[in-house]
């Protein structure tokens, strides 16, 4: 049985997907790429509705309590009596994270019947991990059935939880697509010419923006008018770990889209925000001062 915690209300920005705990060797941290994105967007005053499902357990209660304290909207949160809250074992090798992701958890069972109501012109963000099973593929399709809804897909390939056929079906509906260079290659766009690969992928899916992050080599964005823009990497002042850096980039990119910024303003902001998150242990922080310099 799955129940929503509050009555649905209309939302302009919806973040769909996993809420979980990243379990490090010495501590547990709230996580899940969509959760991280929603958390940052709340700090940036975008008031997103986060759509996920947690278990009737201590971890689920902790996630909802943290959201309440962060003044996040709760109408998108569902609770499963049958499945536990999601968790991921994170092992750091240097500052690079490696993940052992649990299957058959609450975020795999987001109910179509309990989804919040979106405005006609809403933006919906989602990744790929939470869509590894048919139930969530169906609930996401229900959420995004209006042709007026714009979709931001943040590809986040985690073996063995994806297949190319399902992912391509999702990308065909995307207005904006973000992925890293390794994911671009894993999807079959892997010639020696990245500009050509991006052109092929954008032409295939007709995305307005195709965003490819390349770590220390920076970011490339191809717009649907054919313009290809390259940005240098952000300056990292201190390194704790790189957990959630890509999520931070996506959150700031979405913030820029919501504010109507041009690409050449969005990307430097997103790049610098991601570089700052590398200095955190884990993906998010409760320190509102951390966000202040990124708020106009």
PDB file of C-alpha atoms in Angstrom:
ATOM      1  CA  UNK A   1       0.000   0.000   0.000  1.00  0.00           C
ATOM      2  CA  UNK A   2       1.294   3.457  -0.933  1.00  0.00           C
ATOM      3  CA  UNK A   3      -0.133   6.692   0.398  1.00  0.00           C
ATOM      4  CA  UNK A   4       0.648  10.325  -0.310  1.00  0.00           C
ATOM      5  CA  UNK A   5       1.254  12.407   2.783  1.00  0.00           C
ATOM      6  CA  UNK A   6      -0.585  15.562   1.735  1.00  0.00           C
ATOM      7  CA  UNK A   7      -3.123  16.645  -0.856  1.00  0.00           C
ATOM      8  CA  UNK A   8      -1.671  17.529  -4.275  1.00  0.00           C
ATOM      9  CA  UNK A   9      -1.426  21.136  -5.457  1.00  0.00           C
ATOM     10  CA  UNK A  10      -0.277  22.631  -8.733  1.00  0.00           C
ATOM     11  CA  UNK A  11       3.455  22.942  -9.286  1.00  0.00           C
ATOM     12  CA  UNK A  12       5.581  24.840 -11.805  1.00  0.00           C
ATOM     13  CA  UNK A  13       8.708  22.718 -11.266  1.00  0.00           C
ATOM     14  CA  UNK A  14       8.673  18.997 -10.438  1.00  0.00           C
ATOM     15  CA  UNK A  15      11.655  16.821  -9.588  1.00  0.00           C
ATOM     16  CA  UNK A  16      10.918  13.101 -10.014  1.00  0.00           C
ATOM     17  CA  UNK A  17      12.952  10.162  -8.751  1.00  0.00           C
ATOM     18  CA  UNK A  18      14.917   8.584  -5.972  1.00  0.00           C
ATOM     19  CA  UNK A  19      15.253   9.676  -2.363  1.00  0.00           C
ATOM     20  CA  UNK A  20      17.727   7.524  -0.455  1.00  0.00           C
ATOM     21  CA  UNK A  21      20.592   7.414   1.986  1.00  0.00           C
ATOM     22  CA  UNK A  22      24.192   7.399   0.800  1.00  0.00           C
ATOM     23  CA  UNK A  23      25.921   5.101   3.288  1.00  0.00           C
ATOM     24  CA  UNK A  24      29.579   5.983   3.697  1.00  0.00           C
ATOM     25  CA  UNK A  25      31.942   3.968   5.851  1.00  0.00           C
ATOM     26  CA  UNK A  26      31.548   6.310   8.813  1.00  0.00           C
ATOM     27  CA  UNK A  27      28.161   7.998   8.289  1.00  0.00           C
ATOM     28  CA  UNK A  28      24.911   8.169   6.313  1.00  0.00           C
ATOM     29  CA  UNK A  29      23.895  11.182   4.231  1.00  0.00           C
ATOM     30  CA  UNK A  30      20.629  12.089   2.535  1.00  0.00           C
ATOM     31  CA  UNK A  31      20.974  11.538  -1.186  1.00  0.00           C
ATOM     32  CA  UNK A  32      19.669  10.476  -4.559  1.00  0.00           C
ATOM     33  CA  UNK A  33      20.314  12.699  -7.554  1.00  0.00           C
ATOM     34  CA  UNK A  34      16.731  14.048  -7.824  1.00  0.00           C
ATOM     35  CA  UNK A  35      16.582  14.659  -4.069  1.00  0.00           C
ATOM     36  CA  UNK A  36      19.858  16.584  -4.245  1.00  0.00           C
ATOM     37  CA  UNK A  37      18.586  18.659  -7.165  1.00  0.00           C
ATOM     38  CA  UNK A  38      15.320  19.467  -5.364  1.00  0.00           C
ATOM     39  CA  UNK A  39      17.198  20.391  -2.177  1.00  0.00           C
ATOM     40  CA  UNK A  40      19.447  22.847  -4.017  1.00  0.00           C
ATOM     41  CA  UNK A  41      16.540  24.350  -5.948  1.00  0.00           C
ATOM     42  CA  UNK A  42      14.654  24.961  -2.714  1.00  0.00           C
ATOM     43  CA  UNK A  43      17.693  26.843  -1.387  1.00  0.00           C
ATOM     44  CA  UNK A  44      17.703  28.851  -4.628  1.00  0.00           C
ATOM     45  CA  UNK A  45      14.056  29.847  -3.980  1.00  0.00           C
ATOM     46  CA  UNK A  46      12.503  27.878  -6.864  1.00  0.00           C
ATOM     47  CA  UNK A  47       9.950  26.020  -4.660  1.00  0.00           C
ATOM     48  CA  UNK A  48      10.110  22.655  -6.479  1.00  0.00           C
ATOM     49  CA  UNK A  49       7.801  19.754  -5.708  1.00  0.00           C
ATOM     50  CA  UNK A  50       9.843  16.602  -5.163  1.00  0.00           C
ATOM     51  CA  UNK A  51       8.120  13.377  -6.236  1.00  0.00           C
ATOM     52  CA  UNK A  52       9.372  10.167  -4.667  1.00  0.00           C
ATOM     53  CA  UNK A  53       8.482   7.342  -2.297  1.00  0.00           C
ATOM     54  CA  UNK A  54      10.047   6.290   1.013  1.00  0.00           C
ATOM     55  CA  UNK A  55       9.407   3.393   3.369  1.00  0.00           C
ATOM     56  CA  UNK A  56       7.621   3.357   6.704  1.00  0.00           C
ATOM     57  CA  UNK A  57      10.938   3.282   8.511  1.00  0.00           C
ATOM     58  CA  UNK A  58      13.406   5.505  10.295  1.00  0.00           C
ATOM     59  CA  UNK A  59      15.191   6.503   7.086  1.00  0.00           C
ATOM     60  CA  UNK A  60      11.930   7.470   5.430  1.00  0.00           C
ATOM     61  CA  UNK A  61      10.925   9.536   8.450  1.00  0.00           C
ATOM     62  CA  UNK A  62      14.346  11.231   8.416  1.00  0.00           C
ATOM     63  CA  UNK A  63      13.992  12.205   4.752  1.00  0.00           C
ATOM     64  CA  UNK A  64      10.560  13.733   5.292  1.00  0.00           C
ATOM     65  CA  UNK A  65      11.689  15.521   8.445  1.00  0.00           C
ATOM     66  CA  UNK A  66      14.710  16.980   6.636  1.00  0.00           C
ATOM     67  CA  UNK A  67      12.471  18.181   3.803  1.00  0.00           C
ATOM     68  CA  UNK A  68      10.076  19.756   6.292  1.00  0.00           C
ATOM     69  CA  UNK A  69      12.915  21.556   8.071  1.00  0.00           C
ATOM     70  CA  UNK A  70      14.259  22.777   4.710  1.00  0.00           C
ATOM     71  CA  UNK A  71      10.721  24.048   3.918  1.00  0.00           C
ATOM     72  CA  UNK A  72      10.382  21.767   0.919  1.00  0.00           C
ATOM     73  CA  UNK A  73       6.958  20.861  -0.412  1.00  0.00           C
ATOM     74  CA  UNK A  74       5.773  17.430   0.746  1.00  0.00           C
ATOM     75  CA  UNK A  75       2.761  16.787  -1.483  1.00  0.00           C
ATOM     76  CA  UNK A  76       4.858  14.761  -3.917  1.00  0.00           C
ATOM     77  CA  UNK A  77       6.144  12.377  -1.250  1.00  0.00           C
ATOM     78  CA  UNK A  78       4.584   8.935  -1.030  1.00  0.00           C
ATOM     79  CA  UNK A  79       5.042   6.238   1.612  1.00  0.00           C
ATOM     80  CA  UNK A  80       5.218   2.490   1.036  1.00  0.00           C
ATOM     81  CA  UNK A  81       4.269   0.021   3.757  1.00  0.00           C
ATOM     82  CA  UNK A  82       5.862  -2.815   1.808  1.00  0.00           C
ATOM     83  CA  UNK A  83       9.249  -1.533   0.659  1.00  0.00           C
ATOM     84  CA  UNK A  84      12.158   0.024   2.571  1.00  0.00           C
ATOM     85  CA  UNK A  85      13.604   3.456   1.954  1.00  0.00           C
ATOM     86  CA  UNK A  86      16.335   3.345  -0.678  1.00  0.00           C
ATOM     87  CA  UNK A  87      19.996   3.132   0.231  1.00  0.00           C
ATOM     88  CA  UNK A  88      23.336   3.113  -1.555  1.00  0.00           C
ATOM     89  CA  UNK A  89      26.666   1.919  -0.205  1.00  0.00           C
ATOM     90  CA  UNK A  90      29.262   4.528  -1.215  1.00  0.00           C
ATOM     91  CA  UNK A  91      32.951   3.671  -1.311  1.00  0.00           C
ATOM     92  CA  UNK A  92      35.416   6.489  -1.923  1.00  0.00           C
ATOM     93  CA  UNK A  93      38.619   5.835  -3.821  1.00  0.00           C
ATOM     94  CA  UNK A  94      40.387   9.101  -3.316  1.00  0.00           C
ATOM     95  CA  UNK A  95      37.600  11.617  -3.908  1.00  0.00           C
ATOM     96  CA  UNK A  96      35.802   9.455  -6.508  1.00  0.00           C
ATOM     97  CA  UNK A  97      32.641   7.636  -5.354  1.00  0.00           C
ATOM     98  CA  UNK A  98      31.669   4.075  -6.280  1.00  0.00           C
ATOM     99  CA  UNK A  99      28.095   2.929  -5.649  1.00  0.00           C
ATOM    100  CA  UNK A 100      26.356  -0.305  -4.629  1.00  0.00           C
ATOM    101  CA  UNK A 101      22.681   0.405  -5.257  1.00  0.00           C
ATOM    102  CA  UNK A 102      19.914  -1.575  -3.538  1.00  0.00           C
ATOM    103  CA  UNK A 103      17.016  -2.899  -5.629  1.00  0.00           C
ATOM    104  CA  UNK A 104      13.292  -3.233  -4.827  1.00  0.00           C
ATOM    105  CA  UNK A 105      13.069  -0.197  -2.593  1.00  0.00           C
ATOM    106  CA  UNK A 106      10.371   2.398  -2.050  1.00  0.00           C
ATOM    107  CA  UNK A 107      11.454   4.842  -4.771  1.00  0.00           C
ATOM    108  CA  UNK A 108      10.866   2.062  -7.322  1.00  0.00           C
ATOM    109  CA  UNK A 109       7.129   2.261  -6.569  1.00  0.00           C
ATOM    110  CA  UNK A 110       5.941   5.829  -7.207  1.00  0.00           C
ATOM    111  CA  UNK A 111       2.179   5.580  -7.739  1.00  0.00           C
ATOM    112  CA  UNK A 112       0.461   7.294 -10.668  1.00  0.00           C
ATOM    113  CA  UNK A 113      -2.657   7.678  -8.529  1.00  0.00           C
ATOM    114  CA  UNK A 114      -0.871   9.893  -5.983  1.00  0.00           C
ATOM    115  CA  UNK A 115       1.030  12.296  -8.217  1.00  0.00           C
ATOM    116  CA  UNK A 116       0.809  16.054  -7.613  1.00  0.00           C
ATOM    117  CA  UNK A 117      -0.913  18.275 -10.143  1.00  0.00           C
ATOM    118  CA  UNK A 118       1.344  20.308 -12.436  1.00  0.00           C
ATOM    119  CA  UNK A 119       0.757  23.593 -14.168  1.00  0.00           C
ATOM    120  CA  UNK A 120       0.303  23.217 -17.902  1.00  0.00           C
ATOM    121  CA  UNK A 121       3.696  24.731 -18.684  1.00  0.00           C
ATOM    122  CA  UNK A 122       5.616  22.990 -15.885  1.00  0.00           C
ATOM    123  CA  UNK A 123       9.180  21.713 -16.094  1.00  0.00           C
ATOM    124  CA  UNK A 124       9.801  18.125 -14.993  1.00  0.00           C
ATOM    125  CA  UNK A 125      13.307  16.933 -14.127  1.00  0.00           C
ATOM    126  CA  UNK A 126      14.163  13.247 -13.906  1.00  0.00           C
ATOM    127  CA  UNK A 127      17.170  10.972 -14.122  1.00  0.00           C
ATOM    128  CA  UNK A 128      17.396   7.364 -15.245  1.00  0.00           C
ATOM    129  CA  UNK A 129      17.965   5.274 -12.088  1.00  0.00           C
ATOM    130  CA  UNK A 130      14.416   5.590 -10.706  1.00  0.00           C
ATOM    131  CA  UNK A 131      13.050   4.406 -14.051  1.00  0.00           C
ATOM    132  CA  UNK A 132      14.689   0.977 -13.917  1.00  0.00           C
ATOM    133  CA  UNK A 133      11.283  -0.734 -13.390  1.00  0.00           C
ATOM    134  CA  UNK A 134       8.025  -0.519 -15.341  1.00  0.00           C
ATOM    135  CA  UNK A 135       5.902   0.951 -12.528  1.00  0.00           C
ATOM    136  CA  UNK A 136       7.849   4.195 -12.421  1.00  0.00           C
ATOM    137  CA  UNK A 137       8.082   4.383 -16.189  1.00  0.00           C
ATOM    138  CA  UNK A 138       4.292   4.376 -16.194  1.00  0.00           C
ATOM    139  CA  UNK A 139       3.925   6.973 -13.429  1.00  0.00           C
ATOM    140  CA  UNK A 140       6.405   9.297 -15.135  1.00  0.00           C
ATOM    141  CA  UNK A 141       4.516   8.921 -18.424  1.00  0.00           C
ATOM    142  CA  UNK A 142       1.332   9.884 -16.579  1.00  0.00           C
ATOM    143  CA  UNK A 143       3.024  12.895 -14.987  1.00  0.00           C
ATOM    144  CA  UNK A 144       4.385  14.162 -18.321  1.00  0.00           C
ATOM    145  CA  UNK A 145       1.458  13.289 -20.584  1.00  0.00           C
ATOM    146  CA  UNK A 146       0.675  16.941 -21.334  1.00  0.00           C
ATOM    147  CA  UNK A 147       2.450  18.166 -24.467  1.00  0.00           C
ATOM    148  CA  UNK A 148       2.977  21.522 -22.722  1.00  0.00           C
ATOM    149  CA  UNK A 149       5.234  19.997 -20.045  1.00  0.00           C
ATOM    150  CA  UNK A 150       8.965  20.486 -20.701  1.00  0.00           C
ATOM    151  CA  UNK A 151      11.312  17.694 -19.613  1.00  0.00           C
ATOM    152  CA  UNK A 152      14.920  17.892 -18.424  1.00  0.00           C
ATOM    153  CA  UNK A 153      16.591  14.459 -18.500  1.00  0.00           C
ATOM    154  CA  UNK A 154      19.743  14.067 -16.433  1.00  0.00           C
ATOM    155  CA  UNK A 155      21.280  10.791 -17.578  1.00  0.00           C
ATOM    156  CA  UNK A 156      22.873   8.977 -14.650  1.00  0.00           C
ATOM    157  CA  UNK A 157      23.970   5.534 -15.820  1.00  0.00           C
ATOM    158  CA  UNK A 158      24.479   3.038 -13.023  1.00  0.00           C
ATOM    159  CA  UNK A 159      25.225  -0.567 -13.939  1.00  0.00           C
ATOM    160  CA  UNK A 160      23.232  -2.741 -14.263  1.00  0.00           C
ATOM    161  CA  UNK A 161      20.224  -0.449 -13.833  1.00  0.00           C
ATOM    162  CA  UNK A 162      19.668   0.797 -17.370  1.00  0.00           C
ATOM    163  CA  UNK A 163      19.138  -0.338 -20.928  1.00  0.00           C
ATOM    164  CA  UNK A 164      19.569   1.629 -24.109  1.00  0.00           C
ATOM    165  CA  UNK A 165      16.102   0.988 -25.541  1.00  0.00           C
ATOM    166  CA  UNK A 166      14.232   2.324 -22.501  1.00  0.00           C
ATOM    167  CA  UNK A 167      16.572   5.275 -22.131  1.00  0.00           C
ATOM    168  CA  UNK A 168      16.229   6.310 -25.769  1.00  0.00           C
ATOM    169  CA  UNK A 169      12.449   6.240 -25.373  1.00  0.00           C
ATOM    170  CA  UNK A 170      12.749   8.707 -22.488  1.00  0.00           C
ATOM    171  CA  UNK A 171      15.165  10.958 -24.351  1.00  0.00           C
ATOM    172  CA  UNK A 172      12.768  11.303 -27.267  1.00  0.00           C
ATOM    173  CA  UNK A 173      10.518  13.399 -24.989  1.00  0.00           C
ATOM    174  CA  UNK A 174      13.296  15.561 -23.534  1.00  0.00           C
ATOM    175  CA  UNK A 175      13.661  19.262 -24.203  1.00  0.00           C
ATOM    176  CA  UNK A 176      17.016  19.404 -22.412  1.00  0.00           C
ATOM    177  CA  UNK A 177      19.477  16.518 -22.016  1.00  0.00           C
ATOM    178  CA  UNK A 178      22.469  16.448 -19.682  1.00  0.00           C
ATOM    179  CA  UNK A 179      25.086  13.694 -19.502  1.00  0.00           C
ATOM    180  CA  UNK A 180      28.814  13.262 -19.034  1.00  0.00           C
ATOM    181  CA  UNK A 181      31.335  12.324 -21.681  1.00  0.00           C
ATOM    182  CA  UNK A 182      31.492   8.666 -20.598  1.00  0.00           C
ATOM    183  CA  UNK A 183      27.694   8.412 -20.837  1.00  0.00           C
ATOM    184  CA  UNK A 184      27.700   9.996 -24.299  1.00  0.00           C
ATOM    185  CA  UNK A 185      30.086   7.278 -25.419  1.00  0.00           C
ATOM    186  CA  UNK A 186      28.180   4.496 -23.631  1.00  0.00           C
ATOM    187  CA  UNK A 187      25.049   5.449 -25.594  1.00  0.00           C
ATOM    188  CA  UNK A 188      26.898   4.852 -28.857  1.00  0.00           C
ATOM    189  CA  UNK A 189      28.019   8.389 -29.735  1.00  0.00           C
ATOM    190  CA  UNK A 190      31.680   7.544 -29.484  1.00  0.00           C
ATOM    191  CA  UNK A 191      33.690   8.659 -32.499  1.00  0.00           C
ATOM    192  CA  UNK A 192      36.944  10.563 -32.056  1.00  0.00           C
ATOM    193  CA  UNK A 193      35.094  13.851 -32.700  1.00  0.00           C
ATOM    194  CA  UNK A 194      32.962  14.987 -29.738  1.00  0.00           C
ATOM    195  CA  UNK A 195      31.396  17.834 -31.712  1.00  0.00           C
ATOM    196  CA  UNK A 196      30.204  15.364 -34.330  1.00  0.00           C
ATOM    197  CA  UNK A 197      28.938  12.988 -31.647  1.00  0.00           C
ATOM    198  CA  UNK A 198      26.950  15.772 -30.007  1.00  0.00           C
ATOM    199  CA  UNK A 199      25.529  16.818 -33.356  1.00  0.00           C
ATOM    200  CA  UNK A 200      24.414  13.232 -34.035  1.00  0.00           C
ATOM    201  CA  UNK A 201      22.804  12.840 -30.628  1.00  0.00           C
ATOM    202  CA  UNK A 202      21.035  16.187 -30.734  1.00  0.00           C
ATOM    203  CA  UNK A 203      19.746  15.534 -34.244  1.00  0.00           C
ATOM    204  CA  UNK A 204      18.451  12.140 -33.148  1.00  0.00           C
ATOM    205  CA  UNK A 205      16.494  13.437 -30.153  1.00  0.00           C
ATOM    206  CA  UNK A 206      15.800  17.039 -31.254  1.00  0.00           C
ATOM    207  CA  UNK A 207      16.823  18.449 -27.869  1.00  0.00           C
ATOM    208  CA  UNK A 208      16.888  22.202 -27.357  1.00  0.00           C
ATOM    209  CA  UNK A 209      20.100  21.903 -25.317  1.00  0.00           C
ATOM    210  CA  UNK A 210      22.479  18.939 -25.233  1.00  0.00           C
ATOM    211  CA  UNK A 211      24.793  19.424 -22.254  1.00  0.00           C
ATOM    212  CA  UNK A 212      27.948  17.303 -21.930  1.00  0.00           C
ATOM    213  CA  UNK A 213      30.095  17.623 -18.817  1.00  0.00           C
ATOM    214  CA  UNK A 214      33.746  16.596 -19.165  1.00  0.00           C
ATOM    215  CA  UNK A 215      35.269  16.931 -15.711  1.00  0.00           C
ATOM    216  CA  UNK A 216      38.514  18.892 -15.775  1.00  0.00           C
ATOM    217  CA  UNK A 217      37.962  19.597 -19.493  1.00  0.00           C
ATOM    218  CA  UNK A 218      34.872  21.648 -18.740  1.00  0.00           C
ATOM    219  CA  UNK A 219      31.416  21.641 -20.329  1.00  0.00           C
ATOM    220  CA  UNK A 220      30.079  21.701 -23.881  1.00  0.00           C
ATOM    221  CA  UNK A 221      26.539  22.730 -24.828  1.00  0.00           C
ATOM    222  CA  UNK A 222      25.032  22.278 -28.271  1.00  0.00           C
ATOM    223  CA  UNK A 223      21.914  24.350 -28.930  1.00  0.00           C
ATOM    224  CA  UNK A 224      19.213  23.406 -31.406  1.00  0.00           C
ATOM    225  CA  UNK A 225      20.279  26.216 -33.752  1.00  0.00           C
ATOM    226  CA  UNK A 226      23.579  24.360 -34.223  1.00  0.00           C
ATOM    227  CA  UNK A 227      25.671  26.600 -31.973  1.00  0.00           C
ATOM    228  CA  UNK A 228      28.277  24.682 -29.979  1.00  0.00           C
ATOM    229  CA  UNK A 229      29.565  26.488 -26.897  1.00  0.00           C
ATOM    230  CA  UNK A 230      32.537  25.307 -24.843  1.00  0.00           C
ATOM    231  CA  UNK A 231      33.194  26.347 -21.234  1.00  0.00           C
ATOM    232  CA  UNK A 232      36.252  25.729 -19.069  1.00  0.00           C
ATOM    233  CA  UNK A 233      36.045  23.764 -15.820  1.00  0.00           C
ATOM    234  CA  UNK A 234      35.183  25.502 -12.567  1.00  0.00           C
ATOM    235  CA  UNK A 235      37.861  26.333 -10.011  1.00  0.00           C
ATOM    236  CA  UNK A 236      37.780  23.865  -7.118  1.00  0.00           C
ATOM    237  CA  UNK A 237      39.050  25.538  -3.946  1.00  0.00           C
ATOM    238  CA  UNK A 238      38.885  22.444  -1.729  1.00  0.00           C
ATOM    239  CA  UNK A 239      38.021  18.782  -2.269  1.00  0.00           C
ATOM    240  CA  UNK A 240      36.005  16.645   0.134  1.00  0.00           C
ATOM    241  CA  UNK A 241      34.446  14.321  -2.445  1.00  0.00           C
ATOM    242  CA  UNK A 242      32.758  14.626  -5.819  1.00  0.00           C
ATOM    243  CA  UNK A 243      29.456  13.109  -4.661  1.00  0.00           C
ATOM    244  CA  UNK A 244      26.613  15.233  -6.012  1.00  0.00           C
ATOM    245  CA  UNK A 245      28.692  17.598  -8.155  1.00  0.00           C
ATOM    246  CA  UNK A 246      26.714  16.714 -11.273  1.00  0.00           C
ATOM    247  CA  UNK A 247      23.449  17.135  -9.373  1.00  0.00           C
ATOM    248  CA  UNK A 248      24.525  20.602  -8.282  1.00  0.00           C
ATOM    249  CA  UNK A 249      25.283  21.487 -11.903  1.00  0.00           C
ATOM    250  CA  UNK A 250      21.807  20.305 -12.945  1.00  0.00           C
ATOM    251  CA  UNK A 251      20.109  22.237 -10.154  1.00  0.00           C
ATOM    252  CA  UNK A 252      21.752  25.505 -11.124  1.00  0.00           C
ATOM    253  CA  UNK A 253      21.059  24.835 -14.809  1.00  0.00           C
ATOM    254  CA  UNK A 254      17.372  24.365 -13.996  1.00  0.00           C
ATOM    255  CA  UNK A 255      17.445  27.530 -11.893  1.00  0.00           C
ATOM    256  CA  UNK A 256      18.813  29.400 -14.900  1.00  0.00           C
ATOM    257  CA  UNK A 257      16.120  27.980 -17.171  1.00  0.00           C
ATOM    258  CA  UNK A 258      13.428  28.993 -14.699  1.00  0.00           C
ATOM    259  CA  UNK A 259      14.889  32.519 -14.596  1.00  0.00           C
ATOM    260  CA  UNK A 260      15.125  32.759 -18.401  1.00  0.00           C
ATOM    261  CA  UNK A 261      18.906  33.141 -18.485  1.00  0.00           C
ATOM    262  CA  UNK A 262      20.870  32.565 -21.711  1.00  0.00           C
ATOM    263  CA  UNK A 263      23.206  29.571 -21.932  1.00  0.00           C
ATOM    264  CA  UNK A 264      26.344  31.678 -21.614  1.00  0.00           C
ATOM    265  CA  UNK A 265      25.123  32.808 -18.199  1.00  0.00           C
ATOM    266  CA  UNK A 266      23.659  29.497 -17.019  1.00  0.00           C
ATOM    267  CA  UNK A 267      26.717  27.312 -17.562  1.00  0.00           C
ATOM    268  CA  UNK A 268      29.339  29.367 -15.682  1.00  0.00           C
ATOM    269  CA  UNK A 269      26.947  29.613 -12.730  1.00  0.00           C
ATOM    270  CA  UNK A 270      26.250  25.872 -12.832  1.00  0.00           C
ATOM    271  CA  UNK A 271      29.937  25.047 -13.239  1.00  0.00           C
ATOM    272  CA  UNK A 272      30.966  27.212 -10.258  1.00  0.00           C
ATOM    273  CA  UNK A 273      28.181  25.848  -8.075  1.00  0.00           C
ATOM    274  CA  UNK A 274      29.238  22.265  -8.840  1.00  0.00           C
ATOM    275  CA  UNK A 275      32.857  23.152  -8.015  1.00  0.00           C
ATOM    276  CA  UNK A 276      31.744  24.499  -4.628  1.00  0.00           C
ATOM    277  CA  UNK A 277      29.781  21.314  -3.838  1.00  0.00           C
ATOM    278  CA  UNK A 278      32.961  19.282  -4.329  1.00  0.00           C
ATOM    279  CA  UNK A 279      34.102  20.929  -1.098  1.00  0.00           C
ATOM    280  CA  UNK A 280      31.216  19.366   0.845  1.00  0.00           C
ATOM    281  CA  UNK A 281      31.194  15.905   2.389  1.00  0.00           C
ATOM    282  CA  UNK A 282      28.230  14.461   0.581  1.00  0.00           C
ATOM    283  CA  UNK A 283      25.934  16.126  -1.920  1.00  0.00           C
ATOM    284  CA  UNK A 284      23.991  18.747   0.061  1.00  0.00           C
ATOM    285  CA  UNK A 285      24.325  21.000   3.076  1.00  0.00           C
ATOM    286  CA  UNK A 286      21.984  22.566   5.624  1.00  0.00           C
ATOM    287  CA  UNK A 287      24.167  25.681   5.717  1.00  0.00           C
ATOM    288  CA  UNK A 288      22.137  28.363   3.966  1.00  0.00           C
ATOM    289  CA  UNK A 289      25.193  30.634   3.878  1.00  0.00           C
ATOM    290  CA  UNK A 290      26.707  28.207   1.390  1.00  0.00           C
ATOM    291  CA  UNK A 291      24.029  29.192  -1.139  1.00  0.00           C
ATOM    292  CA  UNK A 292      24.028  32.898  -0.545  1.00  0.00           C
ATOM    293  CA  UNK A 293      26.738  33.865  -3.039  1.00  0.00           C
ATOM    294  CA  UNK A 294      24.890  31.949  -5.780  1.00  0.00           C
ATOM    295  CA  UNK A 295      21.626  33.817  -5.249  1.00  0.00           C
ATOM    296  CA  UNK A 296      21.196  36.988  -7.258  1.00  0.00           C
TER     297      UNK A 296
END
